Structures are given as structure tokens and as C-alpha cells.
Amino acid sequence: MSMPEVPLIVSQGPFDAPRHVAIIMDGNGRWAAARGLPRTEGHRRGVEALRRTVRAAGELGVGYLTIFSFSSENWARPPAEVRDLMALLRRFIRNDLAELHGNNVRVRVIGEREGLAPDILRLLDEAEDLTRRNDGLVLVVAFNYGARQEIARAARRLAQEVREGRLEPDAITADSLSRFLDAPDLPDPDLIIRTSGEQRLSNFLLWQAAYSELVFVPVHWPDFDRAVLEQALAEYRRRERRFGGLVAQTGS
Ligand code: FPP
């Protein structure tokens, strides 16, 4: 009698990847300093790590990848470094947008638009517009982003709704506030990764991180690659997510 053709091991392939991974790309400066190189070189190599990571995340079945590219607090860096980071964003969009589009990646941008240079605004709009109908990996670029500022913006919009009589103050709930965040249609991150060993969120996705698993990896961002991403995903799978309840849910 022949054995029924039922697989004994269910594939642990891309299907158990977390739906949404967010990354705090930290350590460019330290990576450069350790090699006697200028910080700019660390950021430049950081963009290469970003390219690798977008490709790997898509291959591993991640649906949404959010990257912290420029924080509201990064304006406090020396003007030359701020200029470098702006130039890197320009170059990233100009050089990589066509390829991202060709790979069916949809680009979304979160953060404060006010105060950004007009050409940067145009590039961010162009990236979102060109890729709007893509249904592959969603790459969420957090640019000029701070979570407290995002929550304050949402509160301002809610207050406006109340002032214009469309909403009763008593009707304000966590759900109604979250509808006014920068990208309310995106799922919350399942996993937040921070590189370079620092263990804090630094004003990144504070609202959305309520139930995220946090994984801190010791490598500096320019050294991040598919292998490190896979290790972080493996760590995520070992975690037991309960969302405040009692029933354990496995990763993903
Ligand atoms: C942290 O390293 C990194 C940043 C502040 C910016 C991240 C930017 C990139 C990876 C490249 C830019 C990409 C785009 C799309 C604009 P750090 O400078 O804080 O490093 P340190 O803590 O070692 O000084």
C-alpha cells in the first residue's frame, strides 16, 4: 500500500514572515568612525544596506517595511550632515525609484512635510504617485518623522473635527485618533528592529508599537544584510505574542 502524498513538514518558507517590519537604521556614524572614515561614508554605505534590505524583505515575504530615514530630531545635527542626508534621499529616489517600481514596490512616506525643501517634496510625491498601483512590498519611508509630532498632528485634526461639529469629544477613542495618523491604513508593525545595539525607540512609531516585538541587533546599519534580517525574523518567531490576552499566538 502506498503512502498518501501528504507533506510531513509544513514549509517554514516566506509565509511565516511578520507582515510589517520596521527598522531603526542606527550606527552609520560609528561604522565610519571605526574605519577612520567620514560620517558621510557611513550614511552612503547605509543606503547600500537599505537596498539589500528592501530586496531581502520582499524575498522573505515581508509585506510592509518601514525605515526611519530622517527623524524630526536629526535637524539638530551639524548643517553639513543634514545636507548630506538630504542629498542621499534625493539620490536614493532619483537612482532607485525606477528599479523599485520595476520590482512592484509601493513607496509610502510618513512624517511632517512642512519645512522640507520643495524639490524633496516633489521627489517624495513622485515616488508615491509612480508606485501607487503596485501591489508588492510596501516601503514606508519615515522622513522628517517623529512619533510625538505625528500624534500631535492627529490630535490637531481631531480637534478640528470637533470644532467643525463632525465629532463629539466623548466619541474620541484610540481607534478614532489612529484614523488621523499619517498612514492609518497600514497595519501596526509586528517587529521593530534597531541596529547598533542601542535599546530604545527614539520617538519612532510610538503609537503603532504598542504590541510590536522589539529586536535589537549588535551590527551597525551599513553591515546589515539578509542574514541579519533572517536572524531577527527567527528571533521574532521565537516570541509569544499575547496582545494583552492569555492565548499565545505564534509569530506572524
Ligand atoms: C543613523 O546613524 C542613521 C541615520 C540618522 C540616518 C539613516 C540614513 C540612512 C541609512 C541613509 C539615508 C537613506 C535615505 C533613504 C535617506 P547615525 O548617524 O545616528 O550613527 P551613529 O549613532 O553611529 O552616529
mmCIF file of C-alpha atoms and ligand atoms in Angstrom:
data_model
loop_
_atom_site.group_PDB
_atom_site.id
_atom_site.type_symbol
_atom_site.label_atom_id
_atom_site.label_comp_id
_atom_site.label_asym_id
_atom_site.label_seq_id
_atom_site.Cartn_x
_atom_site.Cartn_y
_atom_site.Cartn_z
ATOM 1 C CA MET A 1 0.000 0.000 0.000
ATOM 2 C CA SER A 2 1.456 3.367 -0.968
ATOM 3 C CA MET A 3 1.733 6.270 1.465
ATOM 4 C CA PRO A 4 -0.680 9.161 0.944
ATOM 5 C CA GLU A 5 1.044 12.164 -0.543
ATOM 6 C CA VAL A 6 0.777 14.459 2.449
ATOM 7 C CA PRO A 7 3.839 16.530 3.303
ATOM 8 C CA LEU A 8 5.163 15.624 6.746
ATOM 9 C CA ILE A 9 6.750 19.024 7.357
ATOM 10 C CA VAL A 10 4.789 22.158 6.649
ATOM 11 C CA SER A 11 7.055 24.630 4.884
ATOM 12 C CA GLN A 12 8.559 27.338 7.104
ATOM 13 C CA GLY A 13 9.080 29.420 3.977
ATOM 14 C CA PRO A 14 8.197 33.030 3.417
ATOM 15 C CA PHE A 15 4.670 32.568 4.733
ATOM 16 C CA ASP A 16 5.583 32.903 8.382
ATOM 17 C CA ALA A 17 7.367 36.227 7.946
ATOM 18 C CA PRO A 18 5.939 39.088 10.011
ATOM 19 C CA ARG A 19 3.568 41.191 7.949
ATOM 20 C CA HIS A 20 5.145 44.518 8.902
ATOM 21 C CA VAL A 21 8.800 45.050 9.852
ATOM 22 C CA ALA A 22 10.066 48.487 10.874
ATOM 23 C CA ILE A 23 13.753 49.318 11.181
ATOM 24 C CA ILE A 24 15.691 51.977 13.087
ATOM 25 C CA MET A 25 18.813 52.126 10.933
ATOM 26 C CA ASP A 26 21.376 53.136 13.545
ATOM 27 C CA GLY A 27 25.166 53.169 13.685
ATOM 28 C CA ASN A 28 26.262 54.712 10.388
ATOM 29 C CA GLY A 29 28.474 57.206 12.215
ATOM 30 C CA ARG A 30 30.075 54.569 14.455
ATOM 31 C CA TRP A 31 30.641 52.268 11.496
ATOM 32 C CA ALA A 32 32.521 55.096 9.747
ATOM 33 C CA ALA A 33 34.458 56.196 12.856
ATOM 34 C CA ALA A 34 35.670 52.633 13.454
ATOM 35 C CA ARG A 35 37.233 52.738 9.982
ATOM 36 C CA GLY A 36 38.611 56.271 10.151
ATOM 37 C CA LEU A 37 36.106 57.379 7.502
ATOM 38 C CA PRO A 38 33.864 60.479 7.438
ATOM 39 C CA ARG A 39 30.287 60.037 8.712
ATOM 40 C CA THR A 40 29.043 60.708 5.168
ATOM 41 C CA GLU A 41 30.654 57.456 4.070
ATOM 42 C CA GLY A 42 28.727 55.634 6.802
ATOM 43 C CA HIS A 43 25.453 57.094 5.503
ATOM 44 C CA ARG A 44 26.396 56.293 1.910
ATOM 45 C CA ARG A 45 27.076 52.672 2.850
ATOM 46 C CA GLY A 46 23.807 52.823 4.815
ATOM 47 C CA VAL A 47 21.944 53.399 1.563
ATOM 48 C CA GLU A 48 23.572 50.268 0.136
ATOM 49 C CA ALA A 49 22.395 48.320 3.188
ATOM 50 C CA LEU A 50 18.931 49.736 2.595
ATOM 51 C CA ARG A 51 18.906 48.430 -0.992
ATOM 52 C CA ARG A 52 19.929 44.958 0.201
ATOM 53 C CA THR A 53 17.287 45.023 2.910
ATOM 54 C CA VAL A 54 14.418 46.046 0.628
ATOM 55 C CA ARG A 55 15.321 43.190 -1.711
ATOM 56 C CA ALA A 56 15.668 40.652 1.132
ATOM 57 C CA ALA A 57 12.445 41.748 2.855
ATOM 58 C CA GLY A 58 10.499 41.251 -0.372
ATOM 59 C CA GLU A 59 12.073 37.837 -0.954
ATOM 60 C CA LEU A 60 11.342 36.737 2.611
ATOM 61 C CA GLY A 61 7.651 37.568 2.315
ATOM 62 C CA VAL A 62 7.510 40.736 4.432
ATOM 63 C CA GLY A 63 4.525 42.832 3.317
ATOM 64 C CA TYR A 64 5.459 46.237 4.759
ATOM 65 C CA LEU A 65 8.919 47.596 5.523
ATOM 66 C CA THR A 66 9.139 50.911 7.370
ATOM 67 C CA ILE A 67 12.526 52.629 7.596
ATOM 68 C CA PHE A 68 13.483 55.522 9.870
ATOM 69 C CA SER A 69 15.441 57.651 7.362
ATOM 70 C CA PHE A 70 15.401 61.100 8.928
ATOM 71 C CA SER A 71 13.951 61.972 12.313
ATOM 72 C CA SER A 72 12.403 65.248 13.421
ATOM 73 C CA GLU A 73 15.360 65.467 15.814
ATOM 74 C CA ASN A 74 18.008 64.968 13.093
ATOM 75 C CA TRP A 75 17.793 68.698 12.229
ATOM 76 C CA ALA A 76 19.943 69.212 15.347
ATOM 77 C CA ARG A 77 22.939 67.632 13.567
ATOM 78 C CA PRO A 78 25.601 69.876 12.018
ATOM 79 C CA PRO A 79 24.242 71.593 8.866
ATOM 80 C CA ALA A 80 26.715 69.765 6.617
ATOM 81 C CA GLU A 81 25.442 66.374 7.841
ATOM 82 C CA VAL A 82 21.805 67.441 7.384
ATOM 83 C CA ARG A 83 22.708 68.482 3.815
ATOM 84 C CA ASP A 84 24.356 65.077 3.257
ATOM 85 C CA LEU A 85 21.285 63.190 4.471
ATOM 86 C CA MET A 86 19.006 65.299 2.244
ATOM 87 C CA ALA A 87 21.336 64.695 -0.703
ATOM 88 C CA LEU A 88 21.255 60.940 -0.028
ATOM 89 C CA LEU A 89 17.460 60.913 -0.071
ATOM 90 C CA ARG A 90 17.445 62.834 -3.363
ATOM 91 C CA ARG A 91 19.953 60.410 -4.849
ATOM 92 C CA PHE A 92 18.118 57.368 -3.480
ATOM 93 C CA ILE A 93 14.852 58.421 -5.120
ATOM 94 C CA ARG A 94 16.452 59.543 -8.377
ATOM 95 C CA ASN A 95 18.619 56.410 -8.744
ATOM 96 C CA ASP A 96 16.409 53.719 -7.242
ATOM 97 C CA LEU A 97 12.814 54.717 -7.892
ATOM 98 C CA ALA A 98 12.636 53.141 -11.354
ATOM 99 C CA GLU A 99 14.030 49.868 -10.032
ATOM 100 C CA LEU A 100 11.699 49.872 -7.012
ATOM 101 C CA HIS A 101 8.788 50.491 -9.372
ATOM 102 C CA GLY A 102 10.028 47.726 -11.705
ATOM 103 C CA ASN A 103 10.057 45.368 -8.716
ATOM 104 C CA ASN A 104 6.418 46.210 -7.915
ATOM 105 C CA VAL A 105 7.378 48.054 -4.682
ATOM 106 C CA ARG A 106 4.896 50.651 -3.468
ATOM 107 C CA VAL A 107 6.504 53.641 -1.748
ATOM 108 C CA ARG A 108 4.685 55.471 1.054
ATOM 109 C CA VAL A 109 6.029 58.405 3.040
ATOM 110 C CA ILE A 110 5.209 59.324 6.639
ATOM 111 C CA GLY A 111 6.379 62.360 8.595
ATOM 112 C CA GLU A 112 5.986 66.130 8.564
ATOM 113 C CA ARG A 113 6.019 67.588 5.055
ATOM 114 C CA GLU A 114 6.163 71.187 6.210
ATOM 115 C CA GLY A 115 9.685 72.578 6.348
ATOM 116 C CA LEU A 116 11.091 70.235 3.682
ATOM 117 C CA ALA A 117 12.715 71.725 0.577
ATOM 118 C CA PRO A 118 10.313 71.947 -2.402
ATOM 119 C CA ASP A 119 12.396 69.595 -4.557
ATOM 120 C CA ILE A 120 12.434 66.968 -1.784
ATOM 121 C CA LEU A 121 8.644 67.275 -1.513
ATOM 122 C CA ARG A 122 8.328 66.801 -5.261
ATOM 123 C CA LEU A 123 10.522 63.676 -5.177
ATOM 124 C CA LEU A 124 8.555 62.169 -2.280
ATOM 125 C CA ASP A 125 5.280 62.854 -4.127
ATOM 126 C CA GLU A 126 6.709 61.429 -7.332
ATOM 127 C CA ALA A 127 7.775 58.216 -5.537
ATOM 128 C CA GLU A 128 4.289 57.788 -4.045
ATOM 129 C CA ASP A 129 2.446 58.664 -7.257
ATOM 130 C CA LEU A 130 4.511 56.481 -9.585
ATOM 131 C CA THR A 131 4.191 53.383 -7.389
ATOM 132 C CA ARG A 132 0.599 53.905 -6.192
ATOM 133 C CA ARG A 133 -0.827 50.917 -8.056
ATOM 134 C CA ASN A 134 1.978 48.454 -7.197
ATOM 135 C CA ASP A 135 0.903 45.567 -5.012
ATOM 136 C CA GLY A 136 4.259 44.116 -3.915
ATOM 137 C CA LEU A 137 6.281 45.145 -0.856
ATOM 138 C CA VAL A 138 5.164 48.444 0.671
ATOM 139 C CA LEU A 139 8.247 50.523 1.546
ATOM 140 C CA VAL A 140 7.271 53.146 4.109
ATOM 141 C CA VAL A 141 9.871 55.913 4.285
ATOM 142 C CA ALA A 142 9.694 57.772 7.600
ATOM 143 C CA PHE A 143 11.221 61.100 6.646
ATOM 144 C CA ASN A 144 11.219 64.165 8.913
ATOM 145 C CA TYR A 145 9.323 61.809 11.183
ATOM 146 C CA GLY A 146 8.773 61.914 14.949
ATOM 147 C CA ALA A 147 6.070 59.854 16.662
ATOM 148 C CA ARG A 148 5.097 62.507 19.210
ATOM 149 C CA GLN A 149 4.758 65.033 16.393
ATOM 150 C CA GLU A 150 2.624 62.547 14.414
ATOM 151 C CA ILE A 151 0.318 62.011 17.414
ATOM 152 C CA ALA A 152 0.100 65.789 17.939
ATOM 153 C CA ARG A 153 -0.860 66.223 14.252
ATOM 154 C CA ALA A 154 -3.586 63.599 14.685
ATOM 155 C CA ALA A 155 -4.849 65.358 17.832
ATOM 156 C CA ARG A 156 -4.944 68.664 15.931
ATOM 157 C CA ARG A 157 -7.029 67.094 13.167
ATOM 158 C CA LEU A 158 -9.382 65.545 15.733
ATOM 159 C CA ALA A 159 -9.768 68.926 17.432
ATOM 160 C CA GLN A 160 -10.648 70.419 14.057
ATOM 161 C CA GLU A 161 -13.341 67.764 13.568
ATOM 162 C CA VAL A 162 -14.780 68.630 16.983
ATOM 163 C CA ARG A 163 -14.676 72.365 16.248
ATOM 164 C CA GLU A 164 -16.496 71.850 12.970
ATOM 165 C CA GLY A 165 -19.169 69.769 14.689
ATOM 166 C CA ARG A 166 -18.389 66.470 12.994
ATOM 167 C CA LEU A 167 -17.257 64.709 16.158
ATOM 168 C CA GLU A 168 -18.336 64.704 19.814
ATOM 169 C CA PRO A 169 -15.424 64.850 22.282
ATOM 170 C CA ASP A 170 -16.932 61.840 24.098
ATOM 171 C CA ALA A 171 -16.722 59.845 20.865
ATOM 172 C CA ILE A 172 -12.924 60.105 20.727
ATOM 173 C CA THR A 173 -11.345 56.688 21.118
ATOM 174 C CA ALA A 174 -7.963 55.152 20.364
ATOM 175 C CA ASP A 175 -9.451 53.991 17.061
ATOM 176 C CA SER A 176 -10.688 57.422 16.053
ATOM 177 C CA LEU A 177 -7.325 59.003 16.886
ATOM 178 C CA SER A 178 -5.448 56.359 14.912
ATOM 179 C CA ARG A 179 -7.520 57.202 11.834
ATOM 180 C CA PHE A 180 -5.788 60.608 11.792
ATOM 181 C CA LEU A 181 -2.223 59.270 11.946
ATOM 182 C CA ASP A 182 -0.006 59.697 8.869
ATOM 183 C CA ALA A 183 -0.794 56.300 7.275
ATOM 184 C CA PRO A 184 -3.881 54.944 9.043
ATOM 185 C CA ASP A 185 -4.436 52.151 6.541
ATOM 186 C CA LEU A 186 -1.137 50.405 7.325
ATOM 187 C CA PRO A 187 -1.044 47.549 9.835
ATOM 188 C CA ASP A 188 0.936 48.156 13.025
ATOM 189 C CA PRO A 189 4.499 46.818 12.887
ATOM 190 C CA ASP A 190 4.777 43.255 14.159
ATOM 191 C CA LEU A 191 8.515 43.617 14.573
ATOM 192 C CA ILE A 192 10.756 46.631 15.138
ATOM 193 C CA ILE A 193 14.469 46.090 14.613
ATOM 194 C CA ARG A 194 17.114 48.541 15.827
ATOM 195 C CA THR A 195 20.699 48.104 14.768
ATOM 196 C CA SER A 196 23.952 49.022 16.531
ATOM 197 C CA GLY A 197 22.983 47.701 19.959
ATOM 198 C CA GLU A 198 21.036 50.706 21.269
ATOM 199 C CA GLN A 199 17.851 49.597 23.020
ATOM 200 C CA ARG A 200 15.317 52.399 22.665
ATOM 201 C CA LEU A 201 12.640 53.620 20.258
ATOM 202 C CA SER A 202 13.835 57.230 19.916
ATOM 203 C CA ASN A 203 10.419 58.669 19.013
ATOM 204 C CA PHE A 204 9.755 56.075 16.276
ATOM 205 C CA LEU A 205 6.177 54.761 15.767
ATOM 206 C CA LEU A 206 5.306 55.112 19.478
ATOM 207 C CA TRP A 207 1.566 54.692 18.894
ATOM 208 C CA GLN A 208 1.872 51.828 16.416
ATOM 209 C CA ALA A 209 4.491 49.997 18.536
ATOM 210 C CA ALA A 210 2.027 49.170 21.324
ATOM 211 C CA TYR A 211 2.291 45.410 20.681
ATOM 212 C CA SER A 212 5.348 45.220 18.447
ATOM 213 C CA GLU A 213 8.124 42.802 19.240
ATOM 214 C CA LEU A 214 11.445 44.630 19.591
ATOM 215 C CA VAL A 215 14.658 43.046 18.390
ATOM 216 C CA PHE A 216 17.999 44.773 18.906
ATOM 217 C CA VAL A 217 20.876 43.599 16.768
ATOM 218 C CA PRO A 218 24.525 44.393 17.538
ATOM 219 C CA VAL A 219 25.613 45.216 13.966
ATOM 220 C CA HIS A 220 25.899 48.774 12.678
ATOM 221 C CA TRP A 221 23.447 49.589 9.906
ATOM 222 C CA PRO A 222 25.980 49.592 6.995
ATOM 223 C CA ASP A 223 26.731 45.921 7.828
ATOM 224 C CA PHE A 224 23.057 44.901 7.855
ATOM 225 C CA ASP A 225 22.185 42.258 5.281
ATOM 226 C CA ARG A 226 19.814 39.421 4.533
ATOM 227 C CA ALA A 227 21.487 37.104 7.068
ATOM 228 C CA VAL A 228 21.000 39.603 9.911
ATOM 229 C CA LEU A 229 17.404 40.203 8.827
ATOM 230 C CA GLU A 230 16.780 36.463 8.825
ATOM 231 C CA GLN A 231 18.244 36.202 12.362
ATOM 232 C CA ALA A 232 15.908 38.957 13.544
ATOM 233 C CA LEU A 233 12.930 37.209 11.921
ATOM 234 C CA ALA A 234 13.957 33.946 13.605
ATOM 235 C CA GLU A 235 14.083 35.738 16.977
ATOM 236 C CA TYR A 236 10.622 37.167 16.267
ATOM 237 C CA ARG A 237 9.263 33.686 15.562
ATOM 238 C CA ARG A 238 10.525 32.503 18.967
ATOM 239 C CA ARG A 239 8.486 35.201 20.727
ATOM 240 C CA GLU A 240 4.998 34.507 22.029
ATOM 241 C CA ARG A 241 2.594 37.323 21.256
ATOM 242 C CA ARG A 242 -0.405 37.692 23.543
ATOM 243 C CA PHE A 243 -1.687 41.216 22.775
ATOM 244 C CA GLY A 244 -2.650 41.621 26.446
ATOM 245 C CA GLY A 245 -4.666 38.402 26.499
ATOM 246 C CA LEU A 246 -3.822 34.908 27.653
ATOM 247 C CA VAL A 247 -3.872 32.893 24.474
ATOM 248 C CA ALA A 248 -0.438 32.610 22.932
ATOM 249 C CA GLN A 249 -0.150 33.457 19.258
ATOM 250 C CA THR A 250 2.808 32.357 17.245
ATOM 251 C CA GLY A 251 4.831 34.860 15.268
ATOM 252 C CA SER A 252 3.417 36.421 12.097
HETATM 253 C C1 FPP B 1 21.777 56.575 11.987
HETATM 254 O O1 FPP B 1 23.161 56.535 12.032
HETATM 255 C C2 FPP B 1 21.244 56.836 10.674
HETATM 256 C C3 FPP B 1 20.602 57.984 10.292
HETATM 257 C C4 FPP B 1 20.449 59.167 11.118
HETATM 258 C C5 FPP B 1 20.037 58.128 9.011
HETATM 259 C C6 FPP B 1 19.743 56.859 8.298
HETATM 260 C C7 FPP B 1 20.019 57.097 6.886
HETATM 261 C C8 FPP B 1 20.442 56.194 6.006
HETATM 262 C C9 FPP B 1 20.633 54.756 6.249
HETATM 263 C C10 FPP B 1 20.770 56.611 4.669
HETATM 264 C C11 FPP B 1 19.761 57.527 4.101
HETATM 265 C C12 FPP B 1 18.668 56.818 3.463
HETATM 266 C C13 FPP B 1 17.678 57.528 2.930
HETATM 267 C C14 FPP B 1 16.621 56.878 2.126
HETATM 268 C C15 FPP B 1 17.621 58.980 3.153
HETATM 269 P P1 FPP B 1 23.853 57.593 12.975
HETATM 270 O O2 FPP B 1 24.366 58.681 12.117
HETATM 271 O O3 FPP B 1 22.927 58.029 14.056
HETATM 272 O O4 FPP B 1 25.008 56.726 13.546
HETATM 273 P P2 FPP B 1 25.720 56.902 14.975
HETATM 274 O O5 FPP B 1 24.659 56.727 16.021
HETATM 275 O O6 FPP B 1 26.720 55.788 14.970
HETATM 276 O O7 FPP B 1 26.345 58.266 14.980
#
